[in-house]
PDB file of C-alpha atoms in Angstrom:
ATOM      1  CA  UNK A   1      43.708 135.255 -10.693  1.00 71.00           C
ATOM      2  CA  UNK A   2      43.994 136.850 -14.083  1.00 92.00           C
ATOM      3  CA  UNK A   3      44.370 135.771 -17.703  1.00 98.00           C
ATOM      4  CA  UNK A   4      46.314 138.221 -19.843  1.00 98.00           C
ATOM      5  CA  UNK A   5      45.957 137.782 -23.605  1.00 98.00           C
ATOM      6  CA  UNK A   6      48.782 139.497 -25.499  1.00 98.00           C
ATOM      7  CA  UNK A   7      47.261 140.113 -28.924  1.00 98.00           C
ATOM      8  CA  UNK A   8      48.083 141.617 -32.302  1.00 96.00           C
ATOM      9  CA  UNK A   9      49.007 140.678 -35.832  1.00 92.00           C
ATOM     10  CA  UNK A  10      52.004 138.539 -36.752  1.00 88.00           C
ATOM     11  CA  UNK A  11      55.283 140.256 -35.941  1.00 89.00           C
ATOM     12  CA  UNK A  12      53.861 142.499 -33.207  1.00 94.00           C
ATOM     13  CA  UNK A  13      55.913 140.719 -30.541  1.00 95.00           C
ATOM     14  CA  UNK A  14      53.177 138.726 -28.809  1.00 96.00           C
ATOM     15  CA  UNK A  15      55.356 135.715 -28.058  1.00 94.00           C
ATOM     16  CA  UNK A  16      58.413 137.663 -26.929  1.00 96.00           C
ATOM     17  CA  UNK A  17      56.440 140.025 -24.706  1.00 98.00           C
ATOM     18  CA  UNK A  18      54.162 137.244 -23.460  1.00 98.00           C
ATOM     19  CA  UNK A  19      57.088 135.012 -22.499  1.00 98.00           C
ATOM     20  CA  UNK A  20      58.876 137.834 -20.705  1.00 98.00           C
ATOM     21  CA  UNK A  21      55.700 138.924 -18.916  1.00 98.00           C
ATOM     22  CA  UNK A  22      54.975 135.368 -17.793  1.00 98.00           C
ATOM     23  CA  UNK A  23      58.570 134.947 -16.581  1.00 98.00           C
ATOM     24  CA  UNK A  24      58.454 138.240 -14.671  1.00 98.00           C
ATOM     25  CA  UNK A  25      55.179 137.235 -12.996  1.00 98.00           C
ATOM     26  CA  UNK A  26      56.043 133.564 -12.482  1.00 98.00           C
ATOM     27  CA  UNK A  27      52.909 132.639 -14.459  1.00 98.00           C
ATOM     28  CA  UNK A  28      52.449 129.915 -17.075  1.00 98.00           C
ATOM     29  CA  UNK A  29      52.685 130.960 -20.730  1.00 98.00           C
ATOM     30  CA  UNK A  30      50.884 129.515 -23.744  1.00 98.00           C
ATOM     31  CA  UNK A  31      51.630 130.512 -27.321  1.00 95.00           C
ATOM     32  CA  UNK A  32      48.497 130.094 -29.433  1.00 95.00           C
ATOM     33  CA  UNK A  33      50.720 129.219 -32.409  1.00 88.00           C
ATOM     34  CA  UNK A  34      51.522 125.957 -30.622  1.00 92.00           C
ATOM     35  CA  UNK A  35      47.804 125.101 -30.441  1.00 93.00           C
ATOM     36  CA  UNK A  36      47.110 125.384 -34.181  1.00 89.00           C
ATOM     37  CA  UNK A  37      46.048 122.099 -35.773  1.00 89.00           C
ATOM     38  CA  UNK A  38      48.602 120.737 -38.279  1.00 88.00           C
ATOM     39  CA  UNK A  39      46.252 121.576 -41.166  1.00 88.00           C
ATOM     40  CA  UNK A  40      46.306 125.266 -40.199  1.00 86.00           C
ATOM     41  CA  UNK A  41      50.094 125.307 -40.006  1.00 82.00           C
ATOM     42  CA  UNK A  42      50.322 123.605 -43.406  1.00 85.00           C
ATOM     43  CA  UNK A  43      47.884 126.106 -44.895  1.00 83.00           C
ATOM     44  CA  UNK A  44      49.907 129.075 -43.600  1.00 78.00           C
ATOM     45  CA  UNK A  45      53.219 127.516 -44.705  1.00 77.00           C
ATOM     46  CA  UNK A  46      51.688 127.306 -48.178  1.00 81.00           C
ATOM     47  CA  UNK A  47      50.992 131.047 -48.041  1.00 78.00           C
ATOM     48  CA  UNK A  48      47.232 130.678 -47.649  1.00 80.00           C
ATOM     49  CA  UNK A  49      45.422 132.801 -45.061  1.00 79.00           C
ATOM     50  CA  UNK A  50      43.193 131.063 -42.546  1.00 81.00           C
ATOM     51  CA  UNK A  51      39.429 131.365 -42.786  1.00 87.00           C
ATOM     52  CA  UNK A  52      37.012 131.626 -39.881  1.00 88.00           C
ATOM     53  CA  UNK A  53      36.238 127.932 -40.387  1.00 92.00           C
ATOM     54  CA  UNK A  54      39.971 127.112 -40.171  1.00 91.00           C
ATOM     55  CA  UNK A  55      40.302 129.122 -36.984  1.00 87.00           C
ATOM     56  CA  UNK A  56      37.193 127.709 -35.248  1.00 93.00           C
ATOM     57  CA  UNK A  57      38.732 124.558 -33.680  1.00 94.00           C
ATOM     58  CA  UNK A  58      41.838 126.533 -32.714  1.00 93.00           C
ATOM     59  CA  UNK A  59      39.757 129.230 -31.028  1.00 94.00           C
ATOM     60  CA  UNK A  60      37.677 126.565 -29.277  1.00 95.00           C
ATOM     61  CA  UNK A  61      40.844 124.992 -27.850  1.00 96.00           C
ATOM     62  CA  UNK A  62      42.130 128.391 -26.694  1.00 97.00           C
ATOM     63  CA  UNK A  63      38.760 129.268 -25.178  1.00 96.00           C
ATOM     64  CA  UNK A  64      38.890 126.009 -23.182  1.00 96.00           C
ATOM     65  CA  UNK A  65      42.377 126.899 -21.884  1.00 97.00           C
ATOM     66  CA  UNK A  66      41.193 130.327 -20.761  1.00 97.00           C
ATOM     67  CA  UNK A  67      37.955 128.978 -19.242  1.00 96.00           C
ATOM     68  CA  UNK A  68      39.866 126.318 -17.296  1.00 96.00           C
ATOM     69  CA  UNK A  69      42.343 128.872 -15.966  1.00 96.00           C
ATOM     70  CA  UNK A  70      39.531 131.202 -14.897  1.00 96.00           C
ATOM     71  CA  UNK A  71      37.460 128.410 -13.333  1.00 95.00           C
ATOM     72  CA  UNK A  72      40.481 127.105 -11.417  1.00 95.00           C
ATOM     73  CA  UNK A  73      41.611 130.636 -10.496  1.00 95.00           C
ATOM     74  CA  UNK A  74      44.968 130.065 -12.209  1.00 96.00           C
ATOM     75  CA  UNK A  75      46.946 132.908 -13.728  1.00 97.00           C
ATOM     76  CA  UNK A  76      47.868 132.600 -17.398  1.00 98.00           C
ATOM     77  CA  UNK A  77      49.578 134.633 -20.110  1.00 98.00           C
ATOM     78  CA  UNK A  78      48.370 133.733 -23.599  1.00 98.00           C
ATOM     79  CA  UNK A  79      49.931 135.069 -26.816  1.00 98.00           C
ATOM     80  CA  UNK A  80      47.180 135.024 -29.437  1.00 97.00           C
ATOM     81  CA  UNK A  81      46.409 137.152 -32.484  1.00 93.00           C
ATOM     82  CA  UNK A  82      42.735 137.579 -31.414  1.00 96.00           C
ATOM     83  CA  UNK A  83      42.220 139.608 -34.577  1.00 93.00           C
ATOM     84  CA  UNK A  84      38.476 140.225 -34.419  1.00 95.00           C
ATOM     85  CA  UNK A  85      36.053 141.220 -31.694  1.00 96.00           C
ATOM     86  CA  UNK A  86      34.220 137.923 -32.258  1.00 95.00           C
ATOM     87  CA  UNK A  87      37.451 135.977 -31.677  1.00 95.00           C
ATOM     88  CA  UNK A  88      38.143 138.006 -28.539  1.00 97.00           C
ATOM     89  CA  UNK A  89      34.588 137.358 -27.354  1.00 96.00           C
ATOM     90  CA  UNK A  90      35.153 133.600 -27.742  1.00 95.00           C
ATOM     91  CA  UNK A  91      38.208 133.827 -25.491  1.00 96.00           C
ATOM     92  CA  UNK A  92      36.313 135.408 -22.578  1.00 96.00           C
ATOM     93  CA  UNK A  93      34.170 132.926 -20.632  1.00 94.00           C
ATOM     94  CA  UNK A  94      30.622 134.268 -20.079  1.00 92.00           C
ATOM     95  CA  UNK A  95      30.302 136.336 -16.931  1.00 87.00           C
ATOM     96  CA  UNK A  96      34.055 136.500 -16.304  1.00 86.00           C
ATOM     97  CA  UNK A  97      35.215 139.605 -18.197  1.00 70.00           C
ATOM     98  CA  UNK A  98      36.920 140.876 -15.043  1.00 86.00           C
ATOM     99  CA  UNK A  99      39.225 137.852 -15.062  1.00 95.00           C
ATOM    100  CA  UNK A 100      40.551 138.465 -18.591  1.00 97.00           C
ATOM    101  CA  UNK A 101      42.544 141.412 -19.942  1.00 97.00           C
ATOM    102  CA  UNK A 102      43.758 141.964 -23.479  1.00 97.00           C
ATOM    103  CA  UNK A 103      47.015 143.726 -24.303  1.00 98.00           C
ATOM    104  CA  UNK A 104      47.015 144.846 -27.939  1.00 98.00           C
ATOM    105  CA  UNK A 105      50.504 145.310 -29.368  1.00 98.00           C
ATOM    106  CA  UNK A 106      50.048 147.787 -32.202  1.00 97.00           C
ATOM    107  CA  UNK A 107      52.756 148.338 -34.817  1.00 94.00           C
ATOM    108  CA  UNK A 108      53.154 149.959 -38.191  1.00 93.00           C
ATOM    109  CA  UNK A 109      52.994 147.706 -41.237  1.00 90.00           C
ATOM    110  CA  UNK A 110      56.632 148.586 -41.989  1.00 90.00           C
ATOM    111  CA  UNK A 111      57.819 147.415 -38.556  1.00 92.00           C
ATOM    112  CA  UNK A 112      55.738 144.247 -38.804  1.00 89.00           C
ATOM    113  CA  UNK A 113      57.134 143.442 -42.266  1.00 84.00           C
ATOM    114  CA  UNK A 114      60.679 144.021 -41.026  1.00 87.00           C
ATOM    115  CA  UNK A 115      60.181 141.697 -38.080  1.00 89.00           C
ATOM    116  CA  UNK A 116      58.555 138.984 -40.182  1.00 81.00           C
ATOM    117  CA  UNK A 117      61.412 139.122 -42.673  1.00 81.00           C
ATOM    118  CA  UNK A 118      63.749 138.385 -39.762  1.00 72.00           C
ATOM    119  CA  UNK A 119      61.953 135.140 -38.819  1.00 67.00           C
ATOM    120  CA  UNK A 120      63.277 132.602 -41.312  1.00 64.00           C
ATOM    121  CA  UNK A 121      61.711 129.181 -41.022  1.00 61.00           C
ATOM    122  CA  UNK A 122      58.608 130.328 -39.144  1.00 57.00           C
ATOM    123  CA  UNK A 123      55.420 128.843 -40.579  1.00 59.00           C
ATOM    124  CA  UNK A 124      53.835 132.295 -41.021  1.00 62.00           C
ATOM    125  CA  UNK A 125      55.315 133.832 -44.180  1.00 62.00           C
ATOM    126  CA  UNK A 126      55.609 137.626 -44.520  1.00 62.00           C
ATOM    127  CA  UNK A 127      53.279 137.458 -47.541  1.00 65.00           C
ATOM    128  CA  UNK A 128      50.348 136.760 -45.190  1.00 72.00           C
ATOM    129  CA  UNK A 129      50.809 139.979 -43.198  1.00 78.00           C
ATOM    130  CA  UNK A 130      48.380 141.895 -45.386  1.00 81.00           C
ATOM    131  CA  UNK A 131      45.644 139.318 -44.746  1.00 82.00           C
ATOM    132  CA  UNK A 132      46.096 139.749 -40.984  1.00 85.00           C
ATOM    133  CA  UNK A 133      46.045 143.536 -41.234  1.00 90.00           C
ATOM    134  CA  UNK A 134      42.864 143.285 -43.322  1.00 89.00           C
ATOM    135  CA  UNK A 135      41.265 140.980 -40.721  1.00 89.00           C
ATOM    136  CA  UNK A 136      42.306 142.961 -37.637  1.00 93.00           C
ATOM    137  CA  UNK A 137      39.467 144.800 -35.946  1.00 95.00           C
ATOM    138  CA  UNK A 138      41.279 147.366 -33.844  1.00 95.00           C
ATOM    139  CA  UNK A 139      39.982 147.076 -30.285  1.00 96.00           C
ATOM    140  CA  UNK A 140      37.525 149.763 -29.288  1.00 93.00           C
ATOM    141  CA  UNK A 141      34.109 150.171 -27.730  1.00 92.00           C
ATOM    142  CA  UNK A 142      32.130 146.991 -27.155  1.00 92.00           C
ATOM    143  CA  UNK A 143      35.060 144.732 -26.359  1.00 95.00           C
ATOM    144  CA  UNK A 144      34.318 141.641 -24.237  1.00 94.00           C
ATOM    145  CA  UNK A 145      37.051 142.588 -21.727  1.00 94.00           C
ATOM    146  CA  UNK A 146      39.306 145.577 -21.075  1.00 95.00           C
ATOM    147  CA  UNK A 147      42.031 146.224 -23.666  1.00 96.00           C
ATOM    148  CA  UNK A 148      45.345 147.981 -23.082  1.00 97.00           C
ATOM    149  CA  UNK A 149      46.891 149.137 -26.375  1.00 97.00           C
ATOM    150  CA  UNK A 150      50.651 149.631 -26.477  1.00 98.00           C
ATOM    151  CA  UNK A 151      53.148 150.625 -29.157  1.00 98.00           C
ATOM    152  CA  UNK A 152      54.940 147.424 -30.172  1.00 97.00           C
ATOM    153  CA  UNK A 153      57.969 149.469 -31.281  1.00 97.00           C
ATOM    154  CA  UNK A 154      58.970 149.783 -27.615  1.00 98.00           C
ATOM    155  CA  UNK A 155      61.427 147.262 -26.224  1.00 97.00           C
ATOM    156  CA  UNK A 156      59.953 144.037 -24.831  1.00 97.00           C
ATOM    157  CA  UNK A 157      61.180 144.920 -21.345  1.00 97.00           C
ATOM    158  CA  UNK A 158      59.580 148.373 -21.530  1.00 98.00           C
ATOM    159  CA  UNK A 159      56.319 146.774 -22.696  1.00 98.00           C
ATOM    160  CA  UNK A 160      56.386 144.287 -19.807  1.00 98.00           C
ATOM    161  CA  UNK A 161      56.912 147.152 -17.366  1.00 98.00           C
ATOM    162  CA  UNK A 162      54.008 149.106 -18.928  1.00 98.00           C
ATOM    163  CA  UNK A 163      51.725 146.075 -18.755  1.00 98.00           C
ATOM    164  CA  UNK A 164      52.594 145.379 -15.131  1.00 98.00           C
ATOM    165  CA  UNK A 165      52.040 149.017 -14.143  1.00 97.00           C
ATOM    166  CA  UNK A 166      48.760 149.364 -16.068  1.00 97.00           C
ATOM    167  CA  UNK A 167      47.288 146.062 -14.875  1.00 96.00           C
ATOM    168  CA  UNK A 168      48.715 146.155 -11.378  1.00 95.00           C
ATOM    169  CA  UNK A 169      50.447 142.777 -11.672  1.00 95.00           C
TER     170      UNK A 169
END
């Protein structure tokens, strides 16, 4: 089975695309936002960006989810920012890179800001977008698993179709 991590900065469409992909495949879906400890959510609600130390327990919990799915040969779609290569490396169990694929939803800052402005009540305020863009290490050579980069401006259904075609799922 396969774990697909739909990644990108806030507003890229990770949750929407991840949910639709999981539904189309009949696979379970996990939104990494739902795994954040309450202290992280409170910090973001207050307009404070997370540090690596803040993210560590969250990444550990996500890494366990991925490792369990891989070990049990269960399919999974995970929506997770996975902003840095080190974070992505933590999400891939050692020796199992073939079981994990990343899908990077790339978008312009203007599109991201527009989408974030349209999410009233979400714990991630638009003011934190710049911190995520500053933290993002665009996937490239040396990634822990293959990465498919797609233009997040496309419709969610078009993105799901592209992902399915590219990954053969």
